[in-house]
Coordinates of C-alpha atoms in Angstrom, one line a residue:
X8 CA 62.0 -95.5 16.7
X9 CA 61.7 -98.3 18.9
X10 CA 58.8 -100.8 18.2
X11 CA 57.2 -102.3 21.0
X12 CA 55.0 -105.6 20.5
X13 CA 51.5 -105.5 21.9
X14 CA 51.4 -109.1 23.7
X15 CA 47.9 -111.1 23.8
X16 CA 47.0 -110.8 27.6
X17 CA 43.8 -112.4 27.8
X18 CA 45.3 -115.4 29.4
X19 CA 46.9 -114.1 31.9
X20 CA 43.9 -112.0 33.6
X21 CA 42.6 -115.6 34.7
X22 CA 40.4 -115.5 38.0
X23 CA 42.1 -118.2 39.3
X24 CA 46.1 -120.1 39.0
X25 CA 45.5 -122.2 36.0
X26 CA 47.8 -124.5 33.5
X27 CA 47.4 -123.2 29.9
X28 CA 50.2 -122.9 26.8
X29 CA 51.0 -118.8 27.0
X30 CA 51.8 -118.3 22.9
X31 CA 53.5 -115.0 22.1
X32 CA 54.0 -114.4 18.2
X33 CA 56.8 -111.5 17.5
X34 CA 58.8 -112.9 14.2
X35 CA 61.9 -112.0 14.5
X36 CA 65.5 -112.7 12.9
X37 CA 67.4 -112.9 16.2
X38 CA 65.7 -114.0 19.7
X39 CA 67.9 -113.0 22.9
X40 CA 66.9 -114.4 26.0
X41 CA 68.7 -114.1 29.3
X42 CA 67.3 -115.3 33.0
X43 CA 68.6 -115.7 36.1
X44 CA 68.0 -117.8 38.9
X45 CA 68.0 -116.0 42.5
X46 CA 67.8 -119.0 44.9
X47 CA 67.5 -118.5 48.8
X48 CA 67.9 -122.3 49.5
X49 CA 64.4 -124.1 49.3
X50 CA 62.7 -121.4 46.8
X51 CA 63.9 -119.1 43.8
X52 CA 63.0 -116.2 41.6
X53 CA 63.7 -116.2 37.8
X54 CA 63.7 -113.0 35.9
X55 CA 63.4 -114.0 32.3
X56 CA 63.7 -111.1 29.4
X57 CA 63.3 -112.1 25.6
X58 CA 64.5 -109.4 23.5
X59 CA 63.7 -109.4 19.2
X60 CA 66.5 -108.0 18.0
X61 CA 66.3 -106.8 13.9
X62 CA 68.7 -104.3 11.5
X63 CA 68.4 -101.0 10.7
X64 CA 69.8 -99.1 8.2
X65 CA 70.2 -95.3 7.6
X66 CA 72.4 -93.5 4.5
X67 CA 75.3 -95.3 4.6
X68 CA 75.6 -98.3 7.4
X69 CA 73.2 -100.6 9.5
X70 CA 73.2 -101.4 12.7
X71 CA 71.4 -103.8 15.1
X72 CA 68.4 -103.4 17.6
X73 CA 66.1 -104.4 19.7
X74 CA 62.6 -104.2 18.1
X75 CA 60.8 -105.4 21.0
X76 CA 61.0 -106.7 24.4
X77 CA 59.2 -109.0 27.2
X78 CA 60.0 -109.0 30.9
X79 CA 58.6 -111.6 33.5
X80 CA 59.3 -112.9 36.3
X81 CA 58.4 -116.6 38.0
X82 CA 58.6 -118.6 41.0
X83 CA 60.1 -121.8 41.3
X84 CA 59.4 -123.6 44.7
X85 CA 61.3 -126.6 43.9
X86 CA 59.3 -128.6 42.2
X87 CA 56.8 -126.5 40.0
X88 CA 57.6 -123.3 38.1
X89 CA 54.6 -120.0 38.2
X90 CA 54.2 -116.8 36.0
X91 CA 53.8 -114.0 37.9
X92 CA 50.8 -112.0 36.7
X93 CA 50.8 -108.8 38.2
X94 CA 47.9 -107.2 37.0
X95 CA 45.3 -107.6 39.6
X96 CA 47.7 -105.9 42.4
X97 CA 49.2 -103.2 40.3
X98 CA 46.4 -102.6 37.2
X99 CA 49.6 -102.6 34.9
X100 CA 49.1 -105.1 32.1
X101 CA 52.3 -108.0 31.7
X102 CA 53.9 -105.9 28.7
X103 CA 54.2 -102.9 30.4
X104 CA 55.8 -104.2 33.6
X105 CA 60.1 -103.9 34.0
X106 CA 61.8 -105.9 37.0
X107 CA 64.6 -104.1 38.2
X108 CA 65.8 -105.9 40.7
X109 CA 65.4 -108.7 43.3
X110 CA 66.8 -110.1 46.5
X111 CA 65.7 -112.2 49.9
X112 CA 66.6 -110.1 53.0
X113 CA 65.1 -111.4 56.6
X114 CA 62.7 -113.8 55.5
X115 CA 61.3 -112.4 52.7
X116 CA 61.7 -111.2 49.0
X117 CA 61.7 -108.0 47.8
X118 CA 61.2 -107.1 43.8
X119 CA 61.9 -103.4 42.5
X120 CA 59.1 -102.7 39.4
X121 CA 59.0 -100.0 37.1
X122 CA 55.7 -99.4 35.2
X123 CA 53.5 -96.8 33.6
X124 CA 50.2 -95.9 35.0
X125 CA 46.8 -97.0 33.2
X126 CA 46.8 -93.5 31.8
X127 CA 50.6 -93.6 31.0
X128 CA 50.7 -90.3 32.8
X129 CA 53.1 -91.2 35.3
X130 CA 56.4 -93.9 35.6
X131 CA 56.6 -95.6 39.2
X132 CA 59.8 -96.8 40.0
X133 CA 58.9 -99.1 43.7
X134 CA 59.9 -101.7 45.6
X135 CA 57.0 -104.1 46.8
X136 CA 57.6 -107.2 49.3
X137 CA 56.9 -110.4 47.4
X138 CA 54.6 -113.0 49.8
X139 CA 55.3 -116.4 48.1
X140 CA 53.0 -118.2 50.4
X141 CA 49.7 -116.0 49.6
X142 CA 51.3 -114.8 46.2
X143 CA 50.1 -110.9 47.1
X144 CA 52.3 -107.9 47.1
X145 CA 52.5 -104.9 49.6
X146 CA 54.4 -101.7 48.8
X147 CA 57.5 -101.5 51.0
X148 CA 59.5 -97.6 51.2
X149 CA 63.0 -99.1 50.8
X150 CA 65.6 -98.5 48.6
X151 CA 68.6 -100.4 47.5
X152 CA 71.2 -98.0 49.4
X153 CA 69.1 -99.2 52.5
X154 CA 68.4 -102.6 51.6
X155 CA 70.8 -105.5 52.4
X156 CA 71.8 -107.0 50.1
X157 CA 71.1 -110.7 50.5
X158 CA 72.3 -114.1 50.0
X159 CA 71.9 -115.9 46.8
X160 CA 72.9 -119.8 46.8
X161 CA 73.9 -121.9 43.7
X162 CA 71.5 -124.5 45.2
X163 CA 67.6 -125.1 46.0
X164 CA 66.6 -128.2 48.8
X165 CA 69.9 -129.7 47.9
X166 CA 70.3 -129.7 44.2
X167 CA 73.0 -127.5 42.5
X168 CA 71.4 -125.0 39.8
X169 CA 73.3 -124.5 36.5
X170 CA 72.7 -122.6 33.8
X171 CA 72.3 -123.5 30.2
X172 CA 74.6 -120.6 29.0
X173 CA 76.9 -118.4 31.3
X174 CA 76.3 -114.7 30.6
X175 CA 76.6 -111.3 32.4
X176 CA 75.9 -110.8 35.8
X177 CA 72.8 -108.9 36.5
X178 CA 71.3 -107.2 39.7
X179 CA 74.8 -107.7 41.4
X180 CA 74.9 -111.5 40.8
X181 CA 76.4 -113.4 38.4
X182 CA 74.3 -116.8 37.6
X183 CA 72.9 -114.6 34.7
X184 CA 72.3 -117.1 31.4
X185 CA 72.5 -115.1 28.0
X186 CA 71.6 -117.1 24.7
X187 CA 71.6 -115.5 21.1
X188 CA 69.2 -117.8 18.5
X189 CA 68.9 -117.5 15.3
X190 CA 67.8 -119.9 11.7
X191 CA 71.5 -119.4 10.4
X192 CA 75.0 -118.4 11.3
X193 CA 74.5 -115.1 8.9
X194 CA 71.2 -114.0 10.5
X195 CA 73.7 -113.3 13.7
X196 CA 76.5 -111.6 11.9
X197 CA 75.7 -107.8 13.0
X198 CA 75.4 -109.3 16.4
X199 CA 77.6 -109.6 19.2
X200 CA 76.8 -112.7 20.9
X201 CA 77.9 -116.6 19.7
X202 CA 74.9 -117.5 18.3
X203 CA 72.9 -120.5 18.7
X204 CA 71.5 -121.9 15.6
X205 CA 69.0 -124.8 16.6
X206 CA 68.7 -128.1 15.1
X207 CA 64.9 -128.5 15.2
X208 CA 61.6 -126.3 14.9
X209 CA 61.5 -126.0 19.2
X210 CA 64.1 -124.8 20.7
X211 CA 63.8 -124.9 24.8
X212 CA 65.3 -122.5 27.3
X213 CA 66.0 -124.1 31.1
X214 CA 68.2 -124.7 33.8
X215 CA 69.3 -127.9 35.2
X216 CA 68.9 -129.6 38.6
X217 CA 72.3 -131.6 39.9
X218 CA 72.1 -134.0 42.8
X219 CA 74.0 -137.5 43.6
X220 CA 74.5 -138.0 39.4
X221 CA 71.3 -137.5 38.9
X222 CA 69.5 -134.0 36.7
X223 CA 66.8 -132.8 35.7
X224 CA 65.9 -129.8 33.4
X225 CA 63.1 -127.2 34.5
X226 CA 61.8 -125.9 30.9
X227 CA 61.6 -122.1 31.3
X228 CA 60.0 -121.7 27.8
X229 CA 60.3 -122.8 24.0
X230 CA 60.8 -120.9 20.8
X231 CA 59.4 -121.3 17.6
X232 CA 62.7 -121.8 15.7
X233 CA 60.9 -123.7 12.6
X234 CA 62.3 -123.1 9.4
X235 CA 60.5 -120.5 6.9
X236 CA 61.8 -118.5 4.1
X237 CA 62.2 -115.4 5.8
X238 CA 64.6 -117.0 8.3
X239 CA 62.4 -115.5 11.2
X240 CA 62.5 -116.8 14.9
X241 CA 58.2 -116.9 14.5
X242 CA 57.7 -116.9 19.0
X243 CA 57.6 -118.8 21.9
X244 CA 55.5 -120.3 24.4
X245 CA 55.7 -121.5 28.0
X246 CA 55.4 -125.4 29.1
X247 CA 52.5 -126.7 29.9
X248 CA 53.1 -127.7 33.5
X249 CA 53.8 -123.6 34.1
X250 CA 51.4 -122.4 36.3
X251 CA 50.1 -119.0 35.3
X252 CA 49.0 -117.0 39.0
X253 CA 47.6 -113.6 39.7
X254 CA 49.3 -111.6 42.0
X255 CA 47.0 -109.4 44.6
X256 CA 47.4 -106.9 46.9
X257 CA 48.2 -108.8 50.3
X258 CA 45.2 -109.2 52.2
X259 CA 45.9 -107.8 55.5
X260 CA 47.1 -104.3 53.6
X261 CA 44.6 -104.1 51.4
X262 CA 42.3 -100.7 51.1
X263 CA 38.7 -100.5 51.8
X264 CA 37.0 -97.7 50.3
X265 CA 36.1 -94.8 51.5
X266 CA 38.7 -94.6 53.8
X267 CA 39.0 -91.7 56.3
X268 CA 41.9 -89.2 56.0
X269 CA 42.9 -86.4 58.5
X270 CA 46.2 -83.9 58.5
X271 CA 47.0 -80.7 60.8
X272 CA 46.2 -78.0 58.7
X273 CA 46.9 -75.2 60.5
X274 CA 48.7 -74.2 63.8
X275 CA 48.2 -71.3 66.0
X276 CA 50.0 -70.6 69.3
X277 CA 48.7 -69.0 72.1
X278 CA 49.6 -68.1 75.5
X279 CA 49.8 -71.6 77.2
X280 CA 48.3 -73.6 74.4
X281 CA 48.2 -74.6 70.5
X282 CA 44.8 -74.8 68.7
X283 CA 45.2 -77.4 66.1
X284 CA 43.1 -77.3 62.7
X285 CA 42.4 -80.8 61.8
X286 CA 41.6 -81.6 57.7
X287 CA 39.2 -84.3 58.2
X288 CA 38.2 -86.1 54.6
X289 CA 36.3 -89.2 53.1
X290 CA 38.3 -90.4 49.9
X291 CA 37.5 -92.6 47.3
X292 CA 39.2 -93.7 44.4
X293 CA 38.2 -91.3 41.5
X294 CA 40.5 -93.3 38.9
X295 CA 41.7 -96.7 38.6
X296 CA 39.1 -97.8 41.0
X297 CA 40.1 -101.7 41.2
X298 CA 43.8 -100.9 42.3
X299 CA 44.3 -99.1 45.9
X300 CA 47.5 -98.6 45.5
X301 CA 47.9 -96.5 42.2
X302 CA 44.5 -94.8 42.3
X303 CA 43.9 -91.1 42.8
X304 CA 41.6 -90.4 45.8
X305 CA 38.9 -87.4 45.5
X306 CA 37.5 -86.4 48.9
X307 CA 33.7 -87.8 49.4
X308 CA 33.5 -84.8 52.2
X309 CA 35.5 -82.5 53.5
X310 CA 35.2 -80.9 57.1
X311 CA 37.4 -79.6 59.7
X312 CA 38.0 -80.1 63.3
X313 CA 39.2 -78.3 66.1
X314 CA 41.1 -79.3 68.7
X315 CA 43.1 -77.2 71.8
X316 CA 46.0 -78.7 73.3
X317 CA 47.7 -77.7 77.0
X318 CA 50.2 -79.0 78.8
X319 CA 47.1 -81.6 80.6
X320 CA 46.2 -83.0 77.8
X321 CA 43.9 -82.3 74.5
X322 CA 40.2 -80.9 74.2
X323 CA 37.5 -81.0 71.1
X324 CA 36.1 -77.9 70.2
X325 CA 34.2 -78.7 67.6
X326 CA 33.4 -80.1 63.9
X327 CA 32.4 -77.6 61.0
X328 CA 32.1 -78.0 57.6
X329 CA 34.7 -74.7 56.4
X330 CA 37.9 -74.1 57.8
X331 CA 37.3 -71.1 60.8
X332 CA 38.7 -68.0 61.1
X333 CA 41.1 -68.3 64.2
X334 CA 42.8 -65.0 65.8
X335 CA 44.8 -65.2 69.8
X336 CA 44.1 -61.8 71.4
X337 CA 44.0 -60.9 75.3
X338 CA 44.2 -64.1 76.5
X339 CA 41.0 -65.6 74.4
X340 CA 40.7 -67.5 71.2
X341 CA 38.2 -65.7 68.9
X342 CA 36.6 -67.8 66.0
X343 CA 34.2 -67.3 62.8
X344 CA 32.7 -70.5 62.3
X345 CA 30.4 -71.5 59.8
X346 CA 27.8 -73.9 60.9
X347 CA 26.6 -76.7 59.2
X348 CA 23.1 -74.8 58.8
X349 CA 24.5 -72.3 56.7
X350 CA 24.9 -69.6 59.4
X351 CA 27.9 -68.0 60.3
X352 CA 28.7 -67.0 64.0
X353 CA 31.0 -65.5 66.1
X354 CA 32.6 -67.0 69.3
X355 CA 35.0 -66.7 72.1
X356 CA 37.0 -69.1 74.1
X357 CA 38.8 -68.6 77.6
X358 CA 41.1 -71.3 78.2
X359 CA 41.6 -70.4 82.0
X360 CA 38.0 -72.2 82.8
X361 CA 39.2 -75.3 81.0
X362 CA 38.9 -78.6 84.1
X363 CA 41.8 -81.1 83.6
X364 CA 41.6 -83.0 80.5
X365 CA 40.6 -86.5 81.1
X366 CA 42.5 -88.0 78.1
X367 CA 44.6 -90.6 78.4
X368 CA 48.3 -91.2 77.0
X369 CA 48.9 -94.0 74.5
X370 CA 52.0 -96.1 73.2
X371 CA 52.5 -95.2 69.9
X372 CA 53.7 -98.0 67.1
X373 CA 57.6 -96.8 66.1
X374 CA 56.4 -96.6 62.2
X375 CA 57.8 -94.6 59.6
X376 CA 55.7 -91.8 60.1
X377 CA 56.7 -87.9 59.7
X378 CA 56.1 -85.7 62.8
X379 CA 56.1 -81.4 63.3
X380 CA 56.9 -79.9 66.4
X381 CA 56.0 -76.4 68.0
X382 CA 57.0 -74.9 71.6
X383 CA 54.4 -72.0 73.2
X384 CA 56.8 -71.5 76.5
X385 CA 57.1 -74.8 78.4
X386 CA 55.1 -76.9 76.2
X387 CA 56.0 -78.6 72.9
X388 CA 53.2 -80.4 71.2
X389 CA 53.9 -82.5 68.2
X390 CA 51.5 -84.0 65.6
X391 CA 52.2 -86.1 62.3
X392 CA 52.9 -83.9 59.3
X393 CA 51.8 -86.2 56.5
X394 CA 48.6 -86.6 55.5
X395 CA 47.2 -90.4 56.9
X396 CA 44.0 -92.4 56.1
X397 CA 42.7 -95.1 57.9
X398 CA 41.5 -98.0 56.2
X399 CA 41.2 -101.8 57.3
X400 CA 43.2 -101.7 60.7
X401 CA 45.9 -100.0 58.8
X402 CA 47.3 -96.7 58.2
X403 CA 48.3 -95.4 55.2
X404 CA 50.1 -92.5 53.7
X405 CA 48.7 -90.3 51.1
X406 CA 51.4 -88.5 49.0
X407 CA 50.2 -86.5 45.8
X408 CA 46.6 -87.8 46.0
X409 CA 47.8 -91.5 45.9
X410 CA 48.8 -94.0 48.2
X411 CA 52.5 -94.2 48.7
X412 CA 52.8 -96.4 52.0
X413 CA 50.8 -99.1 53.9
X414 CA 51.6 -99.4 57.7
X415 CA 50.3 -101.2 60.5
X416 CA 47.5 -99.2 62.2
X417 CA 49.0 -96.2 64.3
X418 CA 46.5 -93.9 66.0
X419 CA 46.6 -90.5 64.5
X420 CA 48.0 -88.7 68.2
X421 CA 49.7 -85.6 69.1
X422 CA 52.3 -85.5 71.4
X423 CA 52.1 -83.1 74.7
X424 CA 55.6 -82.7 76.3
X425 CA 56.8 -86.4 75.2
X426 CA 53.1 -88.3 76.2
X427 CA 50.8 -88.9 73.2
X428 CA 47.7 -88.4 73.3
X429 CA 45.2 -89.8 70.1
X430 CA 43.0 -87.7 68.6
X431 CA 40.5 -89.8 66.8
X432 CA 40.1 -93.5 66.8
X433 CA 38.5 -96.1 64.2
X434 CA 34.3 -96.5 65.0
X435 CA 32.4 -98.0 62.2
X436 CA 34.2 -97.0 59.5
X437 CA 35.3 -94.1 60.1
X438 CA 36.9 -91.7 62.9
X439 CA 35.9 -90.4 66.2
X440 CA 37.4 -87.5 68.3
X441 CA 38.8 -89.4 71.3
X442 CA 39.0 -85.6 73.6
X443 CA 36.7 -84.5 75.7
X444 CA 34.3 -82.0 74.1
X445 CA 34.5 -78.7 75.7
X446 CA 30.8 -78.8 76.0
X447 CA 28.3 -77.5 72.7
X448 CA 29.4 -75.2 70.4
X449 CA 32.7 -74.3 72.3
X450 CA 31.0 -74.5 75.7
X451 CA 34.1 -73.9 78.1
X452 CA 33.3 -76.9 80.3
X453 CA 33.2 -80.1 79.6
X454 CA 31.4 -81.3 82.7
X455 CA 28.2 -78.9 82.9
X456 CA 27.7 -77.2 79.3
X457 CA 26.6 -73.7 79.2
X458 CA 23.6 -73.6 76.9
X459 CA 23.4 -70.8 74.3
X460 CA 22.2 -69.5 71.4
X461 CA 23.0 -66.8 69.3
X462 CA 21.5 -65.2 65.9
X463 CA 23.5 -65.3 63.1
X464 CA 26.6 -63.6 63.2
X465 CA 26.2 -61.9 66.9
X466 CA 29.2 -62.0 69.3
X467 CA 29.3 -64.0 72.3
X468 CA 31.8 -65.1 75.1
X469 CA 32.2 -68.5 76.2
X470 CA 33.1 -69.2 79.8
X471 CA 34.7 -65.4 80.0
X472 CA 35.7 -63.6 82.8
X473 CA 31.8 -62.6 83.4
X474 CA 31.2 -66.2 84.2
X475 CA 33.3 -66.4 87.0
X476 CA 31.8 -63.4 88.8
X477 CA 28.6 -64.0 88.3
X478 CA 29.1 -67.5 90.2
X479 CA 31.3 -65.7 92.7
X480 CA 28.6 -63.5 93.9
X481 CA 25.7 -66.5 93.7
X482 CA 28.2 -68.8 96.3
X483 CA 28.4 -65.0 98.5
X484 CA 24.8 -64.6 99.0
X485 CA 24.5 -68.3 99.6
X486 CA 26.6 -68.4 102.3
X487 CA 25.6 -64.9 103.7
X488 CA 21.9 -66.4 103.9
X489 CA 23.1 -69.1 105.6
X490 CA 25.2 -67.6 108.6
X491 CA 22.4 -65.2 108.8
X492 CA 20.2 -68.3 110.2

């Protein structure tokens, strides 16, 4: 059974970058500690892992494991080392994060985590892009088959990095160091490793800075290698002068709450058009509250919006509060709505009275978004198939509940024979049909409403063929009246 050490993380949930001694206690009677340096030129990542290894024994042998683990990683800008403390971004306390991998492609860095969720319900394996300058993280939907690999130098502003002990590579490089400590030469017998046995009660870990004959040692951390009679490895501390920094969500991605969230629920095809169903929701987080990016959202309110789309453009039907009942028979759309006063009615739509639409066709960003297509005849109208929210000038996508990317804005829009129209756009916090109404209550034109009212659950047609004649025969006596003088 593998023991895991619960580290003291008090210090590192610090308001602001400080300078403090980190102190981790685990006895052990072998420490292993590897880094390595990944170095772009002028700035570098170090991923540092110190494993407590310990014996076992069963019936008849022994054998050796590790006991306990910790992963960090820091930032070395040249002159000053930080620990990266991502807590505040991710909600993941420092023992229970793993770094998988690192590299520096087109200006900036890109670190694969693994961690459990608060709840230790669920293990998210993602890569996040690493902003240095801010020290804040934004999830990134990459993967190493798609990610360059980039360029790691054996230098930083000129001087020439070298490890205090060559070891394995790791993450596809190689400047990996590897150091086995113990008290004595028979603590490390079961182990593989040469083992280090140090000459006094601290023991640092570093790399070395070369330049023109001159070096200089950056102190990574220091073990507690005084003697006791146990012969224990007692912990280890990081230097002073290491600057302990919390790591946020970046501040132009980050997620106000509520945020507005709308997906195509359902599609119906008629005889030159498609009525769209719109899932129109208010989320908040309902756990985890303090981190936007792992949370689970519940929906504040839930309503639903209709919209039709022709080949001229989009209309908006309407808003209502349960998803209607939609049928396409003889030409007309017939509905059961429920209204936001409780009632139910019944309605009818003629799309041959519709005037031209009056919306307008937009750029849309080229973002990694998911689109559906559907063809009634002539026209193909597509819409995206994920479900988006809209938070902050950004868009996200909402994948199980939770947030799985962070995009620039991009107008939720659906596309009409290759021209995109939007559907909504951002007013006050929240979303806006951008279409024009087709007047109240399904009124068939936009430009003079037809006025009705109807008792709940009666029938009624909406600019039907009755209209039309009745207007035909007004214009008829009009003009008869008028010749007749």
């Amino acid at each position: 059974m593998r023991r895991v050490a619960l580290l003291p993380i008090a210090i590192l949930l610090l308001a602001v970058p400080v300078s403090a001694t980190y102190y981790v206690r685990v006895p052990s009677p072998l420490y292993e500690v590897k880094y390595s340096v990944l170095s772009n030129g002028t700035e570098a990542l170090v991923h540092l892992r110190i494993l407590q290894w310990g014996i076992t024994c069963g019936m008849s042998d022994c054998w050796p494991e590790v006991y306990s683990n910790q992963d960090y990683l820091l930032y070395f800008n040249g002159s000053r080392l930080y620990l990266l403390n991502f807590t505040p971004a991710l909600g993941v306390p420092p023992e229970g994060m793993a770094y998988k991998g690192a590299t520096f492609v087109n200006g900036s860095w890109y670190v694969e985590m693994e961690y459990y969720q608060p709840d230790c319900s669920t293990q998210v394996d993602r890569f996040y892009r690493l902003d240095t300058k801010h020290f804040c993280v934004e999830p990134v939907n990459v993967s190493w088959f798609w990610l360059p690999k980039g360029k790691v130098s054996d230098y930083i502003n000129g001087w020439r990095i070298e490890l205090q002990s060559l070891g394995p590579g790791e993450w596809g490089y190689a400047n990996v160091s590897d150091l086995w400590i113990a008290l004595s030469e028979s603590a490390g017998k079961w182990f593989p490793g040469p083992i280090t046995v140090p000459s006094s009660s601290v023991f640092p870990v570093y790399f070395i800075l070369k330049k023109n004959g001159h070096a200089k040692n950056i102190t990574l951390l220091y073990l507690n290698t005084t003697n006791n009679s146990k012969g224990l490895v007692q912990g280890f501390w990081f230097p002073n002068d290491v600057k302990i920094i919390n790591v946020t969500v970046c501040r132009d991605v980050s997620v106000r709450f509520p945020l507005t969230a709308i997906q195509v629920d359902d599609v119906y095809r008629g005889r030159a058009g498609v009525l769209l169903v719109v899932d129109y929701e208010v989320l908040s987080p309902g756990m985890c509250p303090w981190n936007p990016l792992n949370c689970t959202l519940v929906p504040d309110m839930i309503s639903y919006y209709l919209f039709y789309v022709s080949s001229s453009g989009p209309y908006f039907l309407g808003a209502y509060p349960e998803e209607p009942v939609v049928e396409f028979e003889n030409s007309l759309w017939r509905f059961k709505l429920y209204l936001w006063n409780g009632s139910v009615e019944n309605a009818t739509f003629n799309p041959a009275c519709l005037n031209e639409s009056s919306a307008s066709p937009v750029e849309v960003p080229n973002a990694s978004i998911e689109w559906t297509s559907v063809k009634v005849g002539n026209l193909t109208v597509s819409y995206p198939t994920e479900f988006l929210g809209f938070s902050n000038n950004h868009t996200v996508v909402i994948l199980k509940g939770k947030i799985s990317k962070v995009l620039p804005y991009v107008p939720f829009t659906v596309g009409v024979n290759g021209k995109f129209y939007p559907l909504f756009r951002p007013s006050n916090g929240t979303l806006k049909p951008v279409p024009p109404r087709v007047g109240s209550d399904l009124n068939c034109t936009p430009s003079t409403p037809l006025k009705t009212s109807t008792t709940k659950g009666e029938n009624r047609e909406i600019c039907g063929p009755g209209v039309f004649l009745l207007l035909t025969l007004i214009i008829s006596l009009f003009l008869f009246g008028k010749f007749e003088r």
